[in-house]
PDB file of C-alpha atoms in Angstrom:
ATOM      1  CA  MET A   1      76.400  92.480 -54.132  1.00  0.00           C
ATOM      2  CA  ALA A   2      74.749  89.297 -55.407  1.00  0.00           C
ATOM      3  CA  GLU A   3      73.732  89.231 -59.043  1.00  0.00           C
ATOM      4  CA  VAL A   4      70.005  89.693 -59.628  1.00  0.00           C
ATOM      5  CA  ILE A   5      68.548  86.688 -61.398  1.00  0.00           C
ATOM      6  CA  PRO A   6      66.153  87.672 -64.206  1.00  0.00           C
ATOM      7  CA  GLY A   7      62.728  86.039 -64.580  1.00  0.00           C
ATOM      8  CA  PHE A   8      62.842  82.441 -65.696  1.00  0.00           C
ATOM      9  CA  ASP A   9      61.393  81.458 -69.041  1.00  0.00           C
ATOM     10  CA  PHE A  10      60.882  77.699 -68.846  1.00  0.00           C
ATOM     11  CA  ALA A  11      58.682  75.121 -67.111  1.00  0.00           C
ATOM     12  CA  VAL A  12      59.246  71.830 -65.278  1.00  0.00           C
ATOM     13  CA  SER A  13      57.065  68.817 -65.965  1.00  0.00           C
ATOM     14  CA  ILE A  14      56.649  65.264 -64.706  1.00  0.00           C
ATOM     15  CA  ASP A  15      56.366  62.131 -66.841  1.00  0.00           C
ATOM     16  CA  CYS A  16      55.370  58.831 -65.247  1.00  0.00           C
ATOM     17  CA  VAL A  17      56.502  55.486 -66.648  1.00  0.00           C
ATOM     18  CA  LEU A  18      54.470  52.715 -65.030  1.00  0.00           C
ATOM     19  CA  PHE A  19      55.203  49.102 -65.936  1.00  0.00           C
ATOM     20  CA  GLY A  20      52.746  46.257 -65.388  1.00  0.00           C
ATOM     21  CA  PHE A  21      52.580  42.522 -66.120  1.00  0.00           C
ATOM     22  CA  ASP A  22      49.271  40.778 -66.864  1.00  0.00           C
ATOM     23  CA  GLY A  23      50.599  37.232 -66.824  1.00  0.00           C
ATOM     24  CA  THR A  24      51.787  37.159 -70.423  1.00  0.00           C
ATOM     25  CA  GLU A  25      52.665  40.716 -71.549  1.00  0.00           C
ATOM     26  CA  LEU A  26      54.798  43.558 -70.204  1.00  0.00           C
ATOM     27  CA  LYS A  27      52.626  46.657 -70.349  1.00  0.00           C
ATOM     28  CA  ILE A  28      53.018  50.430 -69.983  1.00  0.00           C
ATOM     29  CA  LEU A  29      50.363  52.847 -68.757  1.00  0.00           C
ATOM     30  CA  LEU A  30      49.422  55.476 -71.346  1.00  0.00           C
ATOM     31  CA  ILE A  31      46.845  58.255 -71.624  1.00  0.00           C
ATOM     32  CA  GLU A  32      45.034  59.507 -74.716  1.00  0.00           C
ATOM     33  CA  ARG A  33      45.560  63.268 -74.728  1.00  0.00           C
ATOM     34  CA  ASN A  34      42.567  65.586 -75.014  1.00  0.00           C
ATOM     35  CA  GLU A  35      44.464  68.869 -75.473  1.00  0.00           C
ATOM     36  CA  GLU A  36      46.893  70.413 -77.925  1.00  0.00           C
ATOM     37  CA  PRO A  37      49.673  69.909 -78.719  1.00  0.00           C
ATOM     38  CA  PHE A  38      49.367  66.264 -79.780  1.00  0.00           C
ATOM     39  CA  LYS A  39      45.615  66.109 -79.156  1.00  0.00           C
ATOM     40  CA  ASP A  40      44.299  62.536 -79.618  1.00  0.00           C
ATOM     41  CA  TRP A  41      47.818  61.099 -79.370  1.00  0.00           C
ATOM     42  CA  TRP A  42      48.880  58.499 -76.820  1.00  0.00           C
ATOM     43  CA  ALA A  43      51.385  59.698 -74.252  1.00  0.00           C
ATOM     44  CA  LEU A  44      52.889  58.930 -70.874  1.00  0.00           C
ATOM     45  CA  PRO A  45      50.924  60.385 -67.948  1.00  0.00           C
ATOM     46  CA  GLY A  46      52.527  63.780 -67.462  1.00  0.00           C
ATOM     47  CA  ASN A  47      51.945  67.473 -66.848  1.00  0.00           C
ATOM     48  CA  LEU A  48      53.549  70.605 -65.393  1.00  0.00           C
ATOM     49  CA  VAL A  49      54.793  70.861 -61.824  1.00  0.00           C
ATOM     50  CA  GLY A  50      52.608  73.106 -59.679  1.00  0.00           C
ATOM     51  CA  GLY A  51      54.086  76.341 -58.324  1.00  0.00           C
ATOM     52  CA  ASP A  52      53.428  75.301 -54.724  1.00  0.00           C
ATOM     53  CA  GLU A  53      54.470  71.637 -55.014  1.00  0.00           C
ATOM     54  CA  SER A  54      57.642  69.626 -54.842  1.00  0.00           C
ATOM     55  CA  VAL A  55      58.361  67.404 -57.844  1.00  0.00           C
ATOM     56  CA  ASP A  56      57.419  64.328 -55.790  1.00  0.00           C
ATOM     57  CA  GLN A  57      54.095  65.884 -54.810  1.00  0.00           C
ATOM     58  CA  SER A  58      53.450  66.835 -58.419  1.00  0.00           C
ATOM     59  CA  ALA A  59      54.173  63.299 -59.607  1.00  0.00           C
ATOM     60  CA  GLN A  60      51.529  61.862 -57.278  1.00  0.00           C
ATOM     61  CA  ARG A  61      48.964  64.523 -58.180  1.00  0.00           C
ATOM     62  CA  ILE A  62      49.516  64.245 -61.928  1.00  0.00           C
ATOM     63  CA  LEU A  63      49.277  60.446 -61.892  1.00  0.00           C
ATOM     64  CA  LYS A  64      46.063  60.605 -59.861  1.00  0.00           C
ATOM     65  CA  GLU A  65      44.473  63.237 -62.109  1.00  0.00           C
ATOM     66  CA  LEU A  66      45.341  61.505 -65.372  1.00  0.00           C
ATOM     67  CA  THR A  67      44.804  57.849 -64.454  1.00  0.00           C
ATOM     68  CA  GLY A  68      42.890  57.666 -61.172  1.00  0.00           C
ATOM     69  CA  LEU A  69      45.752  55.779 -59.507  1.00  0.00           C
ATOM     70  CA  GLY A  70      46.913  57.069 -56.141  1.00  0.00           C
ATOM     71  CA  ASP A  71      49.516  56.264 -53.480  1.00  0.00           C
ATOM     72  CA  ILE A  72      51.868  54.646 -55.997  1.00  0.00           C
ATOM     73  CA  TYR A  73      55.522  54.487 -55.004  1.00  0.00           C
ATOM     74  CA  MET A  74      57.585  55.944 -57.848  1.00  0.00           C
ATOM     75  CA  GLU A  75      61.293  56.657 -58.213  1.00  0.00           C
ATOM     76  CA  GLN A  76      62.981  59.399 -60.209  1.00  0.00           C
ATOM     77  CA  TYR A  77      65.288  57.954 -62.833  1.00  0.00           C
ATOM     78  CA  TYR A  78      66.231  60.661 -65.356  1.00  0.00           C
ATOM     79  CA  THR A  79      65.815  64.319 -66.329  1.00  0.00           C
ATOM     80  CA  PHE A  80      65.117  65.267 -69.946  1.00  0.00           C
ATOM     81  CA  GLY A  81      66.162  68.774 -70.938  1.00  0.00           C
ATOM     82  CA  GLU A  82      66.666  69.036 -74.690  1.00  0.00           C
ATOM     83  CA  VAL A  83      65.913  72.591 -75.822  1.00  0.00           C
ATOM     84  CA  ASN A  84      63.230  71.826 -78.422  1.00  0.00           C
ATOM     85  CA  ARG A  85      61.446  68.877 -76.829  1.00  0.00           C
ATOM     86  CA  HIS A  86      58.149  70.797 -76.437  1.00  0.00           C
ATOM     87  CA  PRO A  87      56.615  72.823 -79.323  1.00  0.00           C
ATOM     88  CA  GLN A  88      55.230  75.546 -77.034  1.00  0.00           C
ATOM     89  CA  GLY A  89      58.386  76.455 -75.132  1.00  0.00           C
ATOM     90  CA  ARG A  90      61.259  75.219 -73.001  1.00  0.00           C
ATOM     91  CA  VAL A  91      60.142  72.354 -70.747  1.00  0.00           C
ATOM     92  CA  ILE A  92      62.417  70.237 -68.571  1.00  0.00           C
ATOM     93  CA  SER A  93      60.879  66.913 -67.559  1.00  0.00           C
ATOM     94  CA  VAL A  94      61.632  64.781 -64.502  1.00  0.00           C
ATOM     95  CA  ALA A  95      60.803  61.136 -65.233  1.00  0.00           C
ATOM     96  CA  TYR A  96      59.559  58.678 -62.611  1.00  0.00           C
ATOM     97  CA  TYR A  97      59.049  54.934 -62.900  1.00  0.00           C
ATOM     98  CA  ALA A  98      57.105  52.305 -60.971  1.00  0.00           C
ATOM     99  CA  MET A  99      56.409  48.574 -61.207  1.00  0.00           C
ATOM    100  CA  LEU A 100      52.808  47.509 -60.559  1.00  0.00           C
ATOM    101  CA  ARG A 101      50.871  44.294 -60.191  1.00  0.00           C
ATOM    102  CA  LEU A 102      47.945  44.423 -62.588  1.00  0.00           C
ATOM    103  CA  GLY A 103      44.430  43.426 -61.594  1.00  0.00           C
ATOM    104  CA  GLY A 104      42.624  43.882 -58.315  1.00  0.00           C
ATOM    105  CA  ASP A 105      41.132  47.207 -57.281  1.00  0.00           C
ATOM    106  CA  LYS A 106      43.107  49.655 -59.424  1.00  0.00           C
ATOM    107  CA  PRO A 107      40.541  51.019 -61.928  1.00  0.00           C
ATOM    108  CA  LEU A 108      41.776  53.514 -64.514  1.00  0.00           C
ATOM    109  CA  LYS A 109      39.672  56.667 -64.674  1.00  0.00           C
ATOM    110  CA  PRO A 110      41.074  60.129 -65.464  1.00  0.00           C
ATOM    111  CA  LEU A 111      39.819  62.825 -63.095  1.00  0.00           C
ATOM    112  CA  THR A 112      40.454  65.663 -65.546  1.00  0.00           C
ATOM    113  CA  ASN A 113      39.497  66.462 -69.144  1.00  0.00           C
ATOM    114  CA  TYR A 114      43.207  66.694 -69.989  1.00  0.00           C
ATOM    115  CA  ALA A 115      43.070  62.949 -70.723  1.00  0.00           C
ATOM    116  CA  LYS A 116      40.313  61.126 -72.603  1.00  0.00           C
ATOM    117  CA  ARG A 117      41.250  57.802 -71.076  1.00  0.00           C
ATOM    118  CA  ALA A 118      44.067  55.799 -69.535  1.00  0.00           C
ATOM    119  CA  GLN A 119      44.981  52.320 -70.703  1.00  0.00           C
ATOM    120  CA  TRP A 120      47.583  49.598 -70.221  1.00  0.00           C
ATOM    121  CA  VAL A 121      49.302  48.919 -73.561  1.00  0.00           C
ATOM    122  CA  ASN A 122      51.646  46.098 -74.561  1.00  0.00           C
ATOM    123  CA  VAL A 123      55.215  47.459 -74.716  1.00  0.00           C
ATOM    124  CA  ALA A 124      55.839  45.333 -77.823  1.00  0.00           C
ATOM    125  CA  THR A 125      53.011  46.947 -79.832  1.00  0.00           C
ATOM    126  CA  LEU A 126      53.060  50.606 -78.827  1.00  0.00           C
ATOM    127  CA  PRO A 127      51.505  53.346 -80.955  1.00  0.00           C
ATOM    128  CA  LYS A 128      53.575  56.400 -81.882  1.00  0.00           C
ATOM    129  CA  LEU A 129      53.865  58.523 -78.736  1.00  0.00           C
ATOM    130  CA  ALA A 130      53.596  62.297 -78.276  1.00  0.00           C
ATOM    131  CA  PHE A 131      56.603  64.563 -77.643  1.00  0.00           C
ATOM    132  CA  ASP A 132      59.779  62.580 -76.840  1.00  0.00           C
ATOM    133  CA  HIS A 133      57.871  60.061 -74.753  1.00  0.00           C
ATOM    134  CA  GLN A 134      59.266  57.076 -76.657  1.00  0.00           C
ATOM    135  CA  GLU A 135      62.751  58.184 -75.612  1.00  0.00           C
ATOM    136  CA  ILE A 136      61.585  58.587 -72.013  1.00  0.00           C
ATOM    137  CA  LEU A 137      60.046  55.115 -72.090  1.00  0.00           C
ATOM    138  CA  ASN A 138      63.173  53.598 -73.652  1.00  0.00           C
ATOM    139  CA  LYS A 139      65.310  55.124 -70.914  1.00  0.00           C
ATOM    140  CA  GLY A 140      62.943  53.624 -68.332  1.00  0.00           C
ATOM    141  CA  LEU A 141      63.256  50.202 -69.953  1.00  0.00           C
ATOM    142  CA  GLU A 142      67.044  50.523 -69.847  1.00  0.00           C
ATOM    143  CA  LYS A 143      66.784  51.351 -66.147  1.00  0.00           C
ATOM    144  CA  ILE A 144      64.756  48.282 -65.178  1.00  0.00           C
ATOM    145  CA  LYS A 145      66.798  46.075 -67.519  1.00  0.00           C
ATOM    146  CA  ARG A 146      69.931  47.006 -65.539  1.00  0.00           C
ATOM    147  CA  ARG A 147      68.252  46.742 -62.147  1.00  0.00           C
ATOM    148  CA  ILE A 148      66.520  43.400 -62.696  1.00  0.00           C
ATOM    149  CA  LYS A 149      69.940  41.762 -63.082  1.00  0.00           C
ATOM    150  CA  HIS A 150      70.809  42.417 -59.445  1.00  0.00           C
ATOM    151  CA  LEU A 151      67.515  43.280 -57.720  1.00  0.00           C
ATOM    152  CA  PRO A 152      64.311  41.180 -57.425  1.00  0.00           C
ATOM    153  CA  LEU A 153      62.210  43.648 -59.445  1.00  0.00           C
ATOM    154  CA  ALA A 154      60.279  40.866 -61.143  1.00  0.00           C
ATOM    155  CA  PHE A 155      58.328  40.146 -57.975  1.00  0.00           C
ATOM    156  CA  GLU A 156      56.941  43.686 -57.924  1.00  0.00           C
ATOM    157  CA  LEU A 157      55.140  42.853 -61.182  1.00  0.00           C
ATOM    158  CA  LEU A 158      53.958  39.364 -60.258  1.00  0.00           C
ATOM    159  CA  PRO A 159      50.872  38.461 -58.227  1.00  0.00           C
ATOM    160  CA  GLU A 160      51.397  37.327 -54.627  1.00  0.00           C
ATOM    161  CA  LYS A 161      51.291  33.709 -55.782  1.00  0.00           C
ATOM    162  CA  PHE A 162      52.956  32.839 -59.082  1.00  0.00           C
ATOM    163  CA  THR A 163      54.486  30.057 -61.165  1.00  0.00           C
ATOM    164  CA  LEU A 164      58.105  29.707 -62.174  1.00  0.00           C
ATOM    165  CA  THR A 165      57.008  30.136 -65.785  1.00  0.00           C
ATOM    166  CA  GLN A 166      55.576  33.557 -64.922  1.00  0.00           C
ATOM    167  CA  VAL A 167      58.838  34.566 -63.227  1.00  0.00           C
ATOM    168  CA  GLN A 168      60.821  33.549 -66.296  1.00  0.00           C
ATOM    169  CA  SER A 169      58.385  35.389 -68.583  1.00  0.00           C
ATOM    170  CA  VAL A 170      58.953  38.657 -66.710  1.00  0.00           C
ATOM    171  CA  TYR A 171      62.733  38.313 -66.996  1.00  0.00           C
ATOM    172  CA  GLU A 172      62.549  37.474 -70.698  1.00  0.00           C
ATOM    173  CA  LEU A 173      60.225  40.387 -71.489  1.00  0.00           C
ATOM    174  CA  ILE A 174      62.364  42.930 -69.662  1.00  0.00           C
ATOM    175  CA  LEU A 175      65.724  41.597 -70.833  1.00  0.00           C
ATOM    176  CA  GLY A 176      64.420  41.104 -74.369  1.00  0.00           C
ATOM    177  CA  LYS A 177      65.754  37.590 -74.828  1.00  0.00           C
ATOM    178  CA  LYS A 178      64.838  33.940 -74.292  1.00  0.00           C
ATOM    179  CA  LEU A 179      66.334  32.170 -71.275  1.00  0.00           C
ATOM    180  CA  ASP A 180      67.055  28.477 -70.924  1.00  0.00           C
ATOM    181  CA  LYS A 181      64.240  27.051 -68.800  1.00  0.00           C
ATOM    182  CA  ARG A 182      66.293  24.480 -66.894  1.00  0.00           C
ATOM    183  CA  ASN A 183      69.189  26.816 -66.079  1.00  0.00           C
ATOM    184  CA  PHE A 184      66.884  29.683 -65.101  1.00  0.00           C
ATOM    185  CA  ARG A 185      64.874  27.554 -62.672  1.00  0.00           C
ATOM    186  CA  LYS A 186      67.972  25.998 -61.165  1.00  0.00           C
ATOM    187  CA  LYS A 187      69.532  29.404 -60.556  1.00  0.00           C
ATOM    188  CA  ILE A 188      66.485  31.182 -59.182  1.00  0.00           C
ATOM    189  CA  LEU A 189      65.615  28.320 -56.828  1.00  0.00           C
ATOM    190  CA  SER A 190      69.225  28.193 -55.602  1.00  0.00           C
ATOM    191  CA  PHE A 191      68.794  31.613 -53.967  1.00  0.00           C
ATOM    192  CA  LYS A 192      66.224  30.049 -51.605  1.00  0.00           C
ATOM    193  CA  VAL A 193      64.004  33.133 -51.535  1.00  0.00           C
ATOM    194  CA  LEU A 194      60.995  31.454 -53.176  1.00  0.00           C
ATOM    195  CA  LYS A 195      58.601  29.558 -50.949  1.00  0.00           C
ATOM    196  CA  GLU A 196      56.951  26.581 -52.641  1.00  0.00           C
ATOM    197  CA  LEU A 197      53.251  26.394 -51.777  1.00  0.00           C
ATOM    198  CA  GLU A 198      50.966  23.408 -51.461  1.00  0.00           C
ATOM    199  CA  GLU A 199      48.824  24.951 -54.171  1.00  0.00           C
ATOM    200  CA  LYS A 200      48.582  24.736 -57.922  1.00  0.00           C
ATOM    201  CA  GLN A 201      47.157  26.928 -60.657  1.00  0.00           C
ATOM    202  CA  ARG A 202      43.417  26.925 -61.048  1.00  0.00           C
ATOM    203  CA  GLY A 203      41.210  27.299 -64.089  1.00  0.00           C
ATOM    204  CA  VAL A 204      43.837  26.347 -66.666  1.00  0.00           C
ATOM    205  CA  SER A 205      43.336  23.944 -69.579  1.00  0.00           C
ATOM    206  CA  PHE A 206      46.857  22.529 -69.281  1.00  0.00           C
ATOM    207  CA  ARG A 207      48.666  20.755 -66.468  1.00  0.00           C
ATOM    208  CA  ALA A 208      48.484  23.016 -63.422  1.00  0.00           C
ATOM    209  CA  ALA A 209      51.852  24.264 -62.197  1.00  0.00           C
ATOM    210  CA  THR A 210      52.968  24.640 -58.583  1.00  0.00           C
ATOM    211  CA  LEU A 211      52.611  28.117 -57.069  1.00  0.00           C
ATOM    212  CA  TYR A 212      55.331  30.023 -55.208  1.00  0.00           C
ATOM    213  CA  LYS A 213      55.636  33.157 -53.063  1.00  0.00           C
ATOM    214  CA  PHE A 214      58.567  35.544 -52.797  1.00  0.00           C
ATOM    215  CA  ASP A 215      59.949  35.529 -49.249  1.00  0.00           C
ATOM    216  CA  LYS A 216      60.956  39.166 -48.846  1.00  0.00           C
ATOM    217  CA  ARG A 217      62.115  38.738 -45.235  1.00  0.00           C
ATOM    218  CA  LYS A 218      64.422  35.913 -46.187  1.00  0.00           C
ATOM    219  CA  TYR A 219      65.724  37.912 -49.142  1.00  0.00           C
ATOM    220  CA  ASN A 220      66.474  40.924 -46.924  1.00  0.00           C
ATOM    221  CA  LYS A 221      68.187  38.696 -44.364  1.00  0.00           C
ATOM    222  CA  LEU A 222      70.330  36.833 -46.874  1.00  0.00           C
ATOM    223  CA  PHE A 223      71.104  39.437 -49.495  1.00  0.00           C
ATOM    224  CA  GLY A 224      70.219  42.901 -48.213  1.00  0.00           C
ATOM    225  CA  LYS A 225      69.559  44.953 -51.323  1.00  0.00           C
ATOM    226  CA  GLU A 226      71.350  43.092 -54.100  1.00  0.00           C
ATOM    227  CA  ILE A 227      71.188  39.593 -55.520  1.00  0.00           C
ATOM    228  CA  SER A 228      72.678  38.589 -58.849  1.00  0.00           C
ATOM    229  CA  PHE A 229      70.055  37.062 -61.099  1.00  0.00           C
TER     230      PHE A 229
END
């Protein structure tokens, strides 16, 4: 006879790590909590998984409720299960990450009183975060730092049309180091997946730079899923 499993005494939550780039800064999406524990603290958008939802469904619902953003493609990247990570009981959290282009028609507006507001915050000047959310964020940064070395993640953060300086800025911010301008441009142009446009920057006080587009079809044809940057 199969062993009878006693009632469970823990919960599962979702935490969403959304990265964005505004042209100069790498940013993370945070909410200001409106409930205890950690009321008035900044935190990653997160909450408990619903009893009638899959974790993927919960991730989409929670993000929508806490930030107003919907239909965002997110990937699971880690599960956090330390025993004492939540002061009210045992909570295991599944973390998701996404890379977003900032601007356009993506207003931030929580749909629940659980969050006072949602805001993009510079990763370099973060406030102290609730729970173990700094650890969750750090693990997310490690993830994209590894992936950007062999996948074109930078172009998920950039606008449709961008400069080579913006591309280099994204790589430097994620990798956490300065890159030689000449060598970086030579290497990234050698892959032949950037299409040079007959357009230049507008509304800048300095010499306008040439704009480029990422040719995803050419990338897929030449490299499939991996390219060593």
